Amino acid sequence: MATSETPATGQGTGRRESGRSLRELADLITPMAIRVAVTLRIPQQVSGGRLTAQALAANTNTDPDVLERILLHLAAVGVLTRDDGGLFGLTPVGAQMLVENDMVANPDFLDLNTVAGRAELSFVHLLDVARSGDTVAYSAQYGTSFWDDLGKEPSSAVHFDQVMADGMKKRVQEIAEAYDWGALGNVVDVGGGNGTLLVGLLRAHPGLRGTVVDRDAEPATRAFRDAGLSDRAAALSGNFLEPLPPGAGGYVVSRIQSDWNDADVRTILGHCADAAGTRGRVVVVDEFAAEEGVRTDSETDLRMLMYYGGKERTMEQVRQLAADVGLSVTSLRRAADWTIMELSRAPRGYRPVPTG
């Protein structure tokens, strides 16, 4: 029998070999068991002291027999421990379920009640997508698009904006310093969420003014107020698949290159170009994929496919989509691991900056 120091072995299958077999790579049982445990907050409950399956079932309002069988499997694969008294605890691997801000194993990502956790279930439609090439798996799973579903639940939208903001906070200073944002005078952050990027740009460039356009203006409005920037920043509720307010010096888009299909990217860039006119700039701020055929993050690429019908695109692929709506690359700047791609409707005869 397993001790409190070691994971329990599987029943009837023997101890698992070191390394990962094809069957383990294709296993759906373990990932779903982990997600159920995270959703039920099992890691938090056993991190402070070992508990029995019966106690955990009472705490989580679940069936004791079913929950124990799930916990026994997690012990068999080394996520939990189970001692001679039937008390479950965490292994070092299982403790990763408590890690915050880690997209590999945090409650926000693995919790089946969160927007990210729900979206992961769309992978059951991967075969349909492979056959059709254009099926949006999230819609097949839930009967609505990811974005429309997000808009139905305010708490999910807030959570999604915060996840995006947390990622942006890590690089906003580099983005603000890598490009002369102040020269634009006034920028519109298209799909700017809760305003994290724009707040960073305004703080770094005192003469700059800006507006966020997104589905809900309130989070960005609140952020500008809290940052003392309400006199230089505003937020508008709007759909950036529709025309944008014209006349700004720059229209900023970030993460659109992966979150949307080709047609939608063209639409978004086209609306930016129309609003910018011949004097303004369209500025794409993003982490682009490596050259064609070399996917540096295949998991993210597949998630973009299944959640949104999008993909991780190279700079050249984005340049081609921009060219479809009359935009040319006028400059490229590095901001840590991201790139700032400036686009404009250049005059006839202008030679665009190569992206290769």
mmCIF file of C-alpha atoms in Angstrom:
data_model
loop_
_atom_site.group_PDB
_atom_site.id
_atom_site.type_symbol
_atom_site.label_atom_id
_atom_site.label_comp_id
_atom_site.label_asym_id
_atom_site.label_seq_id
_atom_site.Cartn_x
_atom_site.Cartn_y
_atom_site.Cartn_z
ATOM 1 C CA MET A 1 0.000 0.000 0.000
ATOM 2 C CA ALA A 2 1.206 3.536 -0.701
ATOM 3 C CA THR A 3 2.639 5.609 2.135
ATOM 4 C CA SER A 4 2.182 9.302 2.733
ATOM 5 C CA GLU A 5 5.527 9.877 1.022
ATOM 6 C CA THR A 6 4.722 8.277 -2.334
ATOM 7 C CA PRO A 7 1.937 8.306 -4.904
ATOM 8 C CA ALA A 8 -0.385 5.322 -4.943
ATOM 9 C CA THR A 9 0.021 2.877 -7.831
ATOM 10 C CA GLY A 10 -2.729 2.246 -10.353
ATOM 11 C CA GLN A 11 -5.134 -0.582 -9.695
ATOM 12 C CA GLY A 12 -4.832 -3.453 -12.160
ATOM 13 C CA THR A 13 -2.345 -1.729 -14.472
ATOM 14 C CA GLY A 14 0.814 -1.799 -12.383
ATOM 15 C CA ARG A 15 3.189 1.078 -11.759
ATOM 16 C CA ARG A 16 3.628 3.428 -14.687
ATOM 17 C CA GLU A 17 6.944 3.334 -16.461
ATOM 18 C CA SER A 18 9.163 6.407 -16.498
ATOM 19 C CA GLY A 19 8.869 8.445 -19.671
ATOM 20 C CA ARG A 20 5.689 8.940 -21.697
ATOM 21 C CA SER A 21 4.234 6.293 -23.932
ATOM 22 C CA LEU A 22 1.952 6.978 -26.887
ATOM 23 C CA ARG A 23 -1.011 5.920 -24.767
ATOM 24 C CA GLU A 24 -0.051 8.430 -22.068
ATOM 25 C CA LEU A 25 0.340 11.165 -24.662
ATOM 26 C CA ALA A 26 -3.152 10.367 -25.983
ATOM 27 C CA ASP A 27 -4.710 10.005 -22.526
ATOM 28 C CA LEU A 28 -7.850 12.074 -21.889
ATOM 29 C CA ILE A 29 -8.523 10.624 -18.436
ATOM 30 C CA THR A 30 -5.693 12.300 -16.560
ATOM 31 C CA PRO A 31 -6.170 15.809 -18.019
ATOM 32 C CA MET A 32 -9.886 15.752 -17.222
ATOM 33 C CA ALA A 33 -9.288 14.357 -13.728
ATOM 34 C CA ILE A 34 -6.820 17.165 -13.051
ATOM 35 C CA ARG A 35 -9.274 19.769 -14.332
ATOM 36 C CA VAL A 36 -12.069 18.357 -12.174
ATOM 37 C CA ALA A 37 -9.793 18.470 -9.130
ATOM 38 C CA VAL A 38 -8.844 22.075 -9.842
ATOM 39 C CA THR A 39 -12.460 23.089 -10.474
ATOM 40 C CA LEU A 40 -13.477 21.549 -7.137
ATOM 41 C CA ARG A 41 -10.523 23.250 -5.406
ATOM 42 C CA ILE A 42 -9.169 19.920 -4.170
ATOM 43 C CA PRO A 43 -5.536 21.180 -4.192
ATOM 44 C CA GLN A 44 -6.371 24.092 -1.888
ATOM 45 C CA GLN A 45 -8.204 21.812 0.523
ATOM 46 C CA VAL A 46 -5.442 19.222 0.876
ATOM 47 C CA SER A 47 -2.534 21.675 0.835
ATOM 48 C CA GLY A 48 -3.191 22.633 4.445
ATOM 49 C CA GLY A 49 -3.637 19.059 5.673
ATOM 50 C CA ARG A 50 -4.462 15.647 4.265
ATOM 51 C CA LEU A 51 -8.118 14.698 3.929
ATOM 52 C CA THR A 52 -10.085 11.580 3.055
ATOM 53 C CA ALA A 53 -12.146 11.245 -0.098
ATOM 54 C CA GLN A 54 -15.291 11.239 2.046
ATOM 55 C CA ALA A 55 -14.358 14.551 3.678
ATOM 56 C CA LEU A 56 -13.490 16.085 0.334
ATOM 57 C CA ALA A 57 -16.773 14.879 -1.162
ATOM 58 C CA ALA A 58 -18.690 16.484 1.695
ATOM 59 C CA ASN A 59 -16.774 19.756 1.184
ATOM 60 C CA THR A 60 -17.382 19.806 -2.572
ATOM 61 C CA ASN A 61 -20.930 18.399 -2.683
ATOM 62 C CA THR A 62 -19.848 15.508 -4.921
ATOM 63 C CA ASP A 63 -20.493 11.777 -4.935
ATOM 64 C CA PRO A 64 -18.024 10.139 -2.481
ATOM 65 C CA ASP A 65 -17.484 7.000 -4.574
ATOM 66 C CA VAL A 66 -16.922 8.832 -7.861
ATOM 67 C CA LEU A 67 -14.672 11.446 -6.283
ATOM 68 C CA GLU A 68 -12.555 8.788 -4.573
ATOM 69 C CA ARG A 69 -12.063 6.991 -7.879
ATOM 70 C CA ILE A 70 -10.912 10.261 -9.492
ATOM 71 C CA LEU A 71 -8.539 10.919 -6.592
ATOM 72 C CA LEU A 72 -7.159 7.380 -6.745
ATOM 73 C CA HIS A 73 -6.324 7.883 -10.406
ATOM 74 C CA LEU A 74 -4.558 11.160 -9.636
ATOM 75 C CA ALA A 75 -2.585 9.331 -6.962
ATOM 76 C CA ALA A 76 -1.734 6.580 -9.447
ATOM 77 C CA VAL A 77 -0.234 9.072 -11.886
ATOM 78 C CA GLY A 78 1.729 10.981 -9.271
ATOM 79 C CA VAL A 79 -0.411 14.087 -8.836
ATOM 80 C CA LEU A 80 -1.694 13.202 -5.353
ATOM 81 C CA THR A 81 -0.460 11.055 -2.495
ATOM 82 C CA ARG A 82 -2.592 8.649 -0.464
ATOM 83 C CA ASP A 83 -1.402 7.268 2.862
ATOM 84 C CA ASP A 84 -2.355 4.113 4.732
ATOM 85 C CA GLY A 85 -5.270 5.907 6.375
ATOM 86 C CA GLY A 86 -6.794 6.951 3.077
ATOM 87 C CA LEU A 87 -5.731 10.583 3.437
ATOM 88 C CA PHE A 88 -4.932 12.436 0.207
ATOM 89 C CA GLY A 89 -2.237 15.066 -0.182
ATOM 90 C CA LEU A 90 -0.209 16.793 -2.899
ATOM 91 C CA THR A 91 2.940 15.588 -4.610
ATOM 92 C CA PRO A 92 5.394 18.214 -5.936
ATOM 93 C CA VAL A 93 3.682 17.812 -9.327
ATOM 94 C CA GLY A 94 0.243 18.233 -7.763
ATOM 95 C CA ALA A 95 1.406 21.375 -5.960
ATOM 96 C CA GLN A 96 1.682 23.034 -9.372
ATOM 97 C CA MET A 97 -2.117 23.153 -9.388
ATOM 98 C CA LEU A 98 -1.788 25.924 -6.792
ATOM 99 C CA VAL A 99 0.555 28.085 -8.887
ATOM 100 C CA GLU A 100 -0.875 31.456 -9.859
ATOM 101 C CA ASN A 101 -0.181 33.240 -13.164
ATOM 102 C CA ASP A 102 1.222 30.134 -14.823
ATOM 103 C CA MET A 103 -0.643 29.303 -18.013
ATOM 104 C CA VAL A 104 0.530 25.693 -17.756
ATOM 105 C CA ALA A 105 -1.138 24.880 -14.482
ATOM 106 C CA ASN A 106 -3.139 27.527 -12.713
ATOM 107 C CA PRO A 107 -6.728 27.428 -11.481
ATOM 108 C CA ASP A 108 -7.784 30.115 -13.961
ATOM 109 C CA PHE A 109 -6.625 27.996 -16.900
ATOM 110 C CA LEU A 110 -7.623 24.524 -15.691
ATOM 111 C CA ASP A 111 -10.865 25.415 -13.915
ATOM 112 C CA LEU A 112 -13.755 24.170 -16.058
ATOM 113 C CA ASN A 113 -15.906 27.053 -14.830
ATOM 114 C CA THR A 114 -13.625 29.726 -16.296
ATOM 115 C CA VAL A 115 -13.652 30.988 -19.880
ATOM 116 C CA ALA A 116 -10.307 29.339 -20.616
ATOM 117 C CA GLY A 117 -11.321 26.055 -19.027
ATOM 118 C CA ARG A 118 -14.570 25.956 -20.990
ATOM 119 C CA ALA A 119 -12.752 26.772 -24.212
ATOM 120 C CA GLU A 120 -10.423 23.800 -23.798
ATOM 121 C CA LEU A 121 -13.388 21.433 -24.135
ATOM 122 C CA SER A 122 -13.767 22.545 -27.750
ATOM 123 C CA PHE A 123 -10.852 20.237 -28.616
ATOM 124 C CA VAL A 124 -13.286 17.329 -28.810
ATOM 125 C CA HIS A 125 -14.157 18.785 -32.251
ATOM 126 C CA LEU A 126 -10.592 18.706 -33.586
ATOM 127 C CA LEU A 127 -11.386 15.927 -36.072
ATOM 128 C CA ASP A 128 -14.299 17.945 -37.489
ATOM 129 C CA VAL A 129 -12.023 20.962 -37.879
ATOM 130 C CA ALA A 130 -9.351 18.835 -39.553
ATOM 131 C CA ARG A 131 -11.903 17.546 -42.059
ATOM 132 C CA SER A 132 -13.667 20.820 -42.789
ATOM 133 C CA GLY A 133 -10.810 23.281 -42.434
ATOM 134 C CA ASP A 134 -13.197 26.021 -41.371
ATOM 135 C CA THR A 135 -15.338 24.708 -38.514
ATOM 136 C CA VAL A 136 -15.093 26.915 -35.421
ATOM 137 C CA ALA A 137 -14.894 24.357 -32.658
ATOM 138 C CA TYR A 138 -16.044 26.644 -29.844
ATOM 139 C CA SER A 139 -19.283 27.343 -31.707
ATOM 140 C CA ALA A 140 -19.765 23.618 -32.294
ATOM 141 C CA GLN A 141 -19.332 22.956 -28.576
ATOM 142 C CA TYR A 142 -21.479 25.766 -27.188
ATOM 143 C CA GLY A 143 -23.680 26.963 -30.037
ATOM 144 C CA THR A 144 -22.164 30.451 -30.069
ATOM 145 C CA SER A 145 -18.814 32.061 -30.791
ATOM 146 C CA PHE A 146 -16.200 32.554 -28.088
ATOM 147 C CA TRP A 147 -16.655 36.329 -28.239
ATOM 148 C CA ASP A 148 -20.459 36.255 -28.103
ATOM 149 C CA ASP A 149 -20.331 33.762 -25.243
ATOM 150 C CA LEU A 150 -17.885 35.998 -23.407
ATOM 151 C CA GLY A 151 -20.269 38.921 -23.705
ATOM 152 C CA LYS A 152 -23.091 36.975 -22.042
ATOM 153 C CA GLU A 153 -21.259 36.582 -18.747
ATOM 154 C CA PRO A 154 -19.765 39.750 -17.228
ATOM 155 C CA SER A 155 -17.544 37.877 -14.782
ATOM 156 C CA SER A 156 -16.016 35.846 -17.630
ATOM 157 C CA ALA A 157 -15.359 39.007 -19.620
ATOM 158 C CA VAL A 158 -13.654 40.610 -16.619
ATOM 159 C CA HIS A 159 -11.554 37.499 -16.113
ATOM 160 C CA PHE A 160 -10.563 37.365 -19.789
ATOM 161 C CA ASP A 161 -9.578 41.050 -19.804
ATOM 162 C CA GLN A 162 -7.486 40.517 -16.678
ATOM 163 C CA VAL A 163 -5.645 37.539 -18.181
ATOM 164 C CA MET A 164 -4.847 39.633 -21.259
ATOM 165 C CA ALA A 165 -3.824 42.569 -19.057
ATOM 166 C CA ASP A 166 -1.515 40.411 -16.942
ATOM 167 C CA GLY A 167 0.322 39.346 -20.085
ATOM 168 C CA MET A 168 0.542 42.945 -21.325
ATOM 169 C CA LYS A 169 1.855 44.292 -18.002
ATOM 170 C CA LYS A 170 5.016 42.245 -18.445
ATOM 171 C CA ARG A 171 5.981 44.088 -21.626
ATOM 172 C CA VAL A 172 4.116 47.421 -21.652
ATOM 173 C CA GLN A 173 7.197 49.399 -20.570
ATOM 174 C CA GLU A 174 9.277 47.987 -23.429
ATOM 175 C CA ILE A 175 6.441 48.714 -25.878
ATOM 176 C CA ALA A 176 6.129 52.286 -24.615
ATOM 177 C CA GLU A 177 9.873 52.905 -24.989
ATOM 178 C CA ALA A 178 10.418 51.203 -28.354
ATOM 179 C CA TYR A 179 8.271 53.530 -30.475
ATOM 180 C CA ASP A 180 7.604 57.273 -30.640
ATOM 181 C CA TRP A 181 3.988 57.080 -29.559
ATOM 182 C CA GLY A 182 3.941 60.743 -28.629
ATOM 183 C CA ALA A 183 4.413 61.731 -32.281
ATOM 184 C CA LEU A 184 0.985 60.258 -33.065
ATOM 185 C CA GLY A 185 -0.718 62.815 -30.825
ATOM 186 C CA ASN A 186 -3.847 60.757 -30.311
ATOM 187 C CA VAL A 187 -4.246 56.977 -30.495
ATOM 188 C CA VAL A 188 -7.169 54.580 -30.513
ATOM 189 C CA ASP A 189 -6.454 51.226 -28.857
ATOM 190 C CA VAL A 190 -8.704 48.893 -30.828
ATOM 191 C CA GLY A 191 -9.876 46.071 -28.585
ATOM 192 C CA GLY A 192 -7.871 47.541 -25.714
ATOM 193 C CA GLY A 193 -9.754 45.684 -22.963
ATOM 194 C CA ASN A 194 -9.306 47.281 -19.553
ATOM 195 C CA GLY A 195 -6.842 49.870 -20.848
ATOM 196 C CA THR A 196 -3.592 48.375 -19.559
ATOM 197 C CA LEU A 197 -1.603 49.125 -22.718
ATOM 198 C CA LEU A 198 -2.982 52.633 -23.159
ATOM 199 C CA VAL A 199 -2.315 53.530 -19.523
ATOM 200 C CA GLY A 200 1.316 52.514 -20.018
ATOM 201 C CA LEU A 201 1.640 54.540 -23.218
ATOM 202 C CA LEU A 202 0.091 57.659 -21.681
ATOM 203 C CA ARG A 203 2.324 57.501 -18.634
ATOM 204 C CA ALA A 204 5.450 57.206 -20.792
ATOM 205 C CA HIS A 205 4.375 59.950 -23.253
ATOM 206 C CA PRO A 206 2.842 62.923 -21.392
ATOM 207 C CA GLY A 207 1.681 64.671 -24.566
ATOM 208 C CA LEU A 208 -0.250 61.674 -25.857
ATOM 209 C CA ARG A 209 -4.028 61.270 -25.681
ATOM 210 C CA GLY A 210 -5.955 58.071 -26.297
ATOM 211 C CA THR A 211 -9.194 56.117 -26.525
ATOM 212 C CA VAL A 212 -9.976 52.459 -25.969
ATOM 213 C CA VAL A 213 -12.668 50.874 -28.138
ATOM 214 C CA ASP A 214 -13.942 47.534 -26.864
ATOM 215 C CA ARG A 215 -17.162 45.693 -26.153
ATOM 216 C CA ASP A 216 -17.491 47.271 -22.671
ATOM 217 C CA ALA A 217 -16.085 50.713 -21.949
ATOM 218 C CA GLU A 218 -16.440 50.564 -18.166
ATOM 219 C CA PRO A 219 -13.258 48.594 -17.258
ATOM 220 C CA ALA A 220 -11.001 50.971 -19.205
ATOM 221 C CA THR A 221 -12.887 54.039 -17.944
ATOM 222 C CA ARG A 222 -12.314 52.843 -14.388
ATOM 223 C CA ALA A 223 -8.627 52.161 -15.077
ATOM 224 C CA PHE A 224 -8.107 55.668 -16.499
ATOM 225 C CA ARG A 225 -9.822 57.204 -13.498
ATOM 226 C CA ASP A 226 -7.749 55.163 -11.037
ATOM 227 C CA ALA A 227 -4.547 56.126 -12.885
ATOM 228 C CA GLY A 228 -5.449 59.819 -12.865
ATOM 229 C CA LEU A 229 -5.592 59.902 -16.667
ATOM 230 C CA SER A 230 -9.254 60.729 -17.282
ATOM 231 C CA ASP A 231 -8.293 64.104 -18.743
ATOM 232 C CA ARG A 232 -6.241 62.402 -21.484
ATOM 233 C CA ALA A 233 -8.041 59.104 -21.988
ATOM 234 C CA ALA A 234 -11.541 57.886 -22.779
ATOM 235 C CA ALA A 235 -13.248 54.588 -23.572
ATOM 236 C CA LEU A 236 -16.010 53.774 -26.022
ATOM 237 C CA SER A 237 -18.169 50.663 -26.201
ATOM 238 C CA GLY A 238 -18.022 49.313 -29.717
ATOM 239 C CA ASN A 239 -17.421 46.437 -32.075
ATOM 240 C CA PHE A 240 -14.128 46.751 -33.940
ATOM 241 C CA LEU A 241 -15.493 44.588 -36.746
ATOM 242 C CA GLU A 242 -17.467 47.759 -37.520
ATOM 243 C CA PRO A 243 -16.206 51.238 -38.529
ATOM 244 C CA LEU A 244 -14.033 53.056 -35.975
ATOM 245 C CA PRO A 245 -14.021 56.730 -34.926
ATOM 246 C CA PRO A 246 -11.887 58.548 -37.515
ATOM 247 C CA GLY A 247 -9.145 61.129 -37.278
ATOM 248 C CA ALA A 248 -6.687 59.776 -34.674
ATOM 249 C CA GLY A 249 -2.985 59.787 -35.389
ATOM 250 C CA GLY A 250 -2.657 56.075 -34.672
ATOM 251 C CA TYR A 251 -4.841 52.973 -34.413
ATOM 252 C CA VAL A 252 -3.259 50.312 -32.211
ATOM 253 C CA VAL A 253 -4.141 46.628 -32.404
ATOM 254 C CA SER A 254 -2.525 43.902 -30.319
ATOM 255 C CA ARG A 255 -3.092 40.122 -30.392
ATOM 256 C CA ILE A 256 -5.402 40.356 -33.411
ATOM 257 C CA GLN A 257 -2.990 38.366 -35.549
ATOM 258 C CA SER A 258 -3.777 35.168 -33.664
ATOM 259 C CA ASP A 259 -7.302 35.671 -32.292
ATOM 260 C CA TRP A 260 -9.141 36.065 -35.609
ATOM 261 C CA ASN A 261 -9.474 34.352 -38.959
ATOM 262 C CA ASP A 262 -8.064 35.914 -42.127
ATOM 263 C CA ALA A 263 -11.321 37.589 -43.143
ATOM 264 C CA ASP A 264 -11.773 39.212 -39.730
ATOM 265 C CA VAL A 265 -8.151 40.391 -39.578
ATOM 266 C CA ARG A 266 -8.651 42.065 -42.946
ATOM 267 C CA THR A 267 -11.852 43.658 -41.661
ATOM 268 C CA ILE A 268 -10.199 44.979 -38.491
ATOM 269 C CA LEU A 269 -7.158 46.321 -40.336
ATOM 270 C CA GLY A 270 -9.399 47.757 -43.038
ATOM 271 C CA HIS A 271 -11.488 49.693 -40.504
ATOM 272 C CA CYS A 272 -8.287 50.948 -38.880
ATOM 273 C CA ALA A 273 -6.969 52.039 -42.274
ATOM 274 C CA ASP A 274 -10.217 53.810 -43.164
ATOM 275 C CA ALA A 275 -10.248 55.656 -39.840
ATOM 276 C CA ALA A 276 -6.557 56.577 -40.063
ATOM 277 C CA GLY A 277 -6.836 57.867 -43.617
ATOM 278 C CA THR A 278 -3.671 58.942 -45.418
ATOM 279 C CA ARG A 279 -2.175 60.810 -42.467
ATOM 280 C CA GLY A 280 -2.652 58.333 -39.645
ATOM 281 C CA ARG A 281 -0.855 55.112 -38.801
ATOM 282 C CA VAL A 282 -2.025 51.599 -37.979
ATOM 283 C CA VAL A 283 0.272 50.016 -35.383
ATOM 284 C CA VAL A 284 0.215 46.249 -34.824
ATOM 285 C CA VAL A 285 1.807 45.265 -31.497
ATOM 286 C CA ASP A 286 2.285 41.542 -31.219
ATOM 287 C CA GLU A 287 4.458 38.483 -30.780
ATOM 288 C CA PHE A 288 4.606 36.965 -34.227
ATOM 289 C CA ALA A 289 5.179 33.321 -35.084
ATOM 290 C CA ALA A 290 8.515 32.173 -36.464
ATOM 291 C CA GLU A 291 8.992 31.792 -40.188
ATOM 292 C CA GLU A 292 6.502 29.716 -42.151
ATOM 293 C CA GLY A 293 6.546 26.032 -41.231
ATOM 294 C CA VAL A 294 8.341 26.512 -37.890
ATOM 295 C CA ARG A 295 5.737 26.765 -35.172
ATOM 296 C CA THR A 296 7.522 27.818 -31.991
ATOM 297 C CA ASP A 297 4.362 27.378 -29.914
ATOM 298 C CA SER A 298 2.219 24.687 -31.470
ATOM 299 C CA GLU A 299 -0.097 24.423 -28.450
ATOM 300 C CA THR A 300 -1.031 28.095 -28.624
ATOM 301 C CA ASP A 301 -1.477 27.857 -32.378
ATOM 302 C CA LEU A 302 -3.963 25.007 -31.997
ATOM 303 C CA ARG A 303 -5.795 26.827 -29.227
ATOM 304 C CA MET A 304 -6.212 29.856 -31.480
ATOM 305 C CA LEU A 305 -7.630 27.529 -34.137
ATOM 306 C CA MET A 306 -10.093 25.837 -31.798
ATOM 307 C CA TYR A 307 -11.193 28.845 -29.738
ATOM 308 C CA TYR A 308 -11.491 31.484 -32.434
ATOM 309 C CA GLY A 309 -10.722 29.958 -35.815
ATOM 310 C CA GLY A 310 -7.474 31.959 -35.692
ATOM 311 C CA LYS A 311 -3.786 31.070 -35.990
ATOM 312 C CA GLU A 312 -0.324 32.180 -34.933
ATOM 313 C CA ARG A 313 0.844 34.218 -37.928
ATOM 314 C CA THR A 314 4.264 35.290 -39.117
ATOM 315 C CA MET A 315 5.038 38.943 -39.801
ATOM 316 C CA GLU A 316 4.932 38.214 -43.507
ATOM 317 C CA GLN A 317 1.464 36.702 -43.240
ATOM 318 C CA VAL A 318 0.190 39.775 -41.373
ATOM 319 C CA ARG A 319 1.903 42.031 -43.918
ATOM 320 C CA GLN A 320 0.039 40.248 -46.717
ATOM 321 C CA LEU A 321 -3.311 40.643 -44.941
ATOM 322 C CA ALA A 322 -2.549 44.328 -44.415
ATOM 323 C CA ALA A 323 -1.622 44.709 -48.085
ATOM 324 C CA ASP A 324 -5.040 43.324 -49.004
ATOM 325 C CA VAL A 325 -6.609 46.461 -47.477
ATOM 326 C CA GLY A 326 -4.046 48.880 -48.901
ATOM 327 C CA LEU A 327 -1.615 49.086 -45.983
ATOM 328 C CA SER A 328 2.179 48.922 -46.269
ATOM 329 C CA VAL A 329 4.799 48.356 -43.573
ATOM 330 C CA THR A 330 6.593 51.632 -42.868
ATOM 331 C CA SER A 331 8.669 50.565 -39.853
ATOM 332 C CA LEU A 332 9.426 47.634 -37.574
ATOM 333 C CA ARG A 333 10.601 48.000 -33.966
ATOM 334 C CA ARG A 334 11.476 45.348 -31.412
ATOM 335 C CA ALA A 335 10.017 45.568 -27.898
ATOM 336 C CA ALA A 336 11.624 42.687 -25.993
ATOM 337 C CA ASP A 337 10.085 39.541 -27.534
ATOM 338 C CA TRP A 338 7.313 41.493 -29.305
ATOM 339 C CA THR A 339 7.352 43.527 -32.522
ATOM 340 C CA ILE A 340 5.787 46.898 -33.271
ATOM 341 C CA MET A 341 4.732 46.955 -36.927
ATOM 342 C CA GLU A 342 3.780 50.381 -38.236
ATOM 343 C CA LEU A 343 1.472 50.400 -41.270
ATOM 344 C CA SER A 344 0.141 53.182 -43.437
ATOM 345 C CA ARG A 345 -1.571 53.864 -46.704
ATOM 346 C CA ALA A 346 1.636 54.964 -48.345
ATOM 347 C CA PRO A 347 1.737 57.230 -51.417
ATOM 348 C CA ARG A 348 2.146 55.680 -54.848
ATOM 349 C CA GLY A 349 5.730 54.588 -55.509
ATOM 350 C CA TYR A 350 6.581 54.095 -51.824
ATOM 351 C CA ARG A 351 8.840 51.105 -51.136
ATOM 352 C CA PRO A 352 7.549 49.215 -48.031
ATOM 353 C CA VAL A 353 9.865 47.950 -45.312
ATOM 354 C CA PRO A 354 10.533 44.206 -45.761
ATOM 355 C CA THR A 355 9.397 41.956 -42.926
ATOM 356 C CA GLY A 356 11.782 39.091 -43.607
#
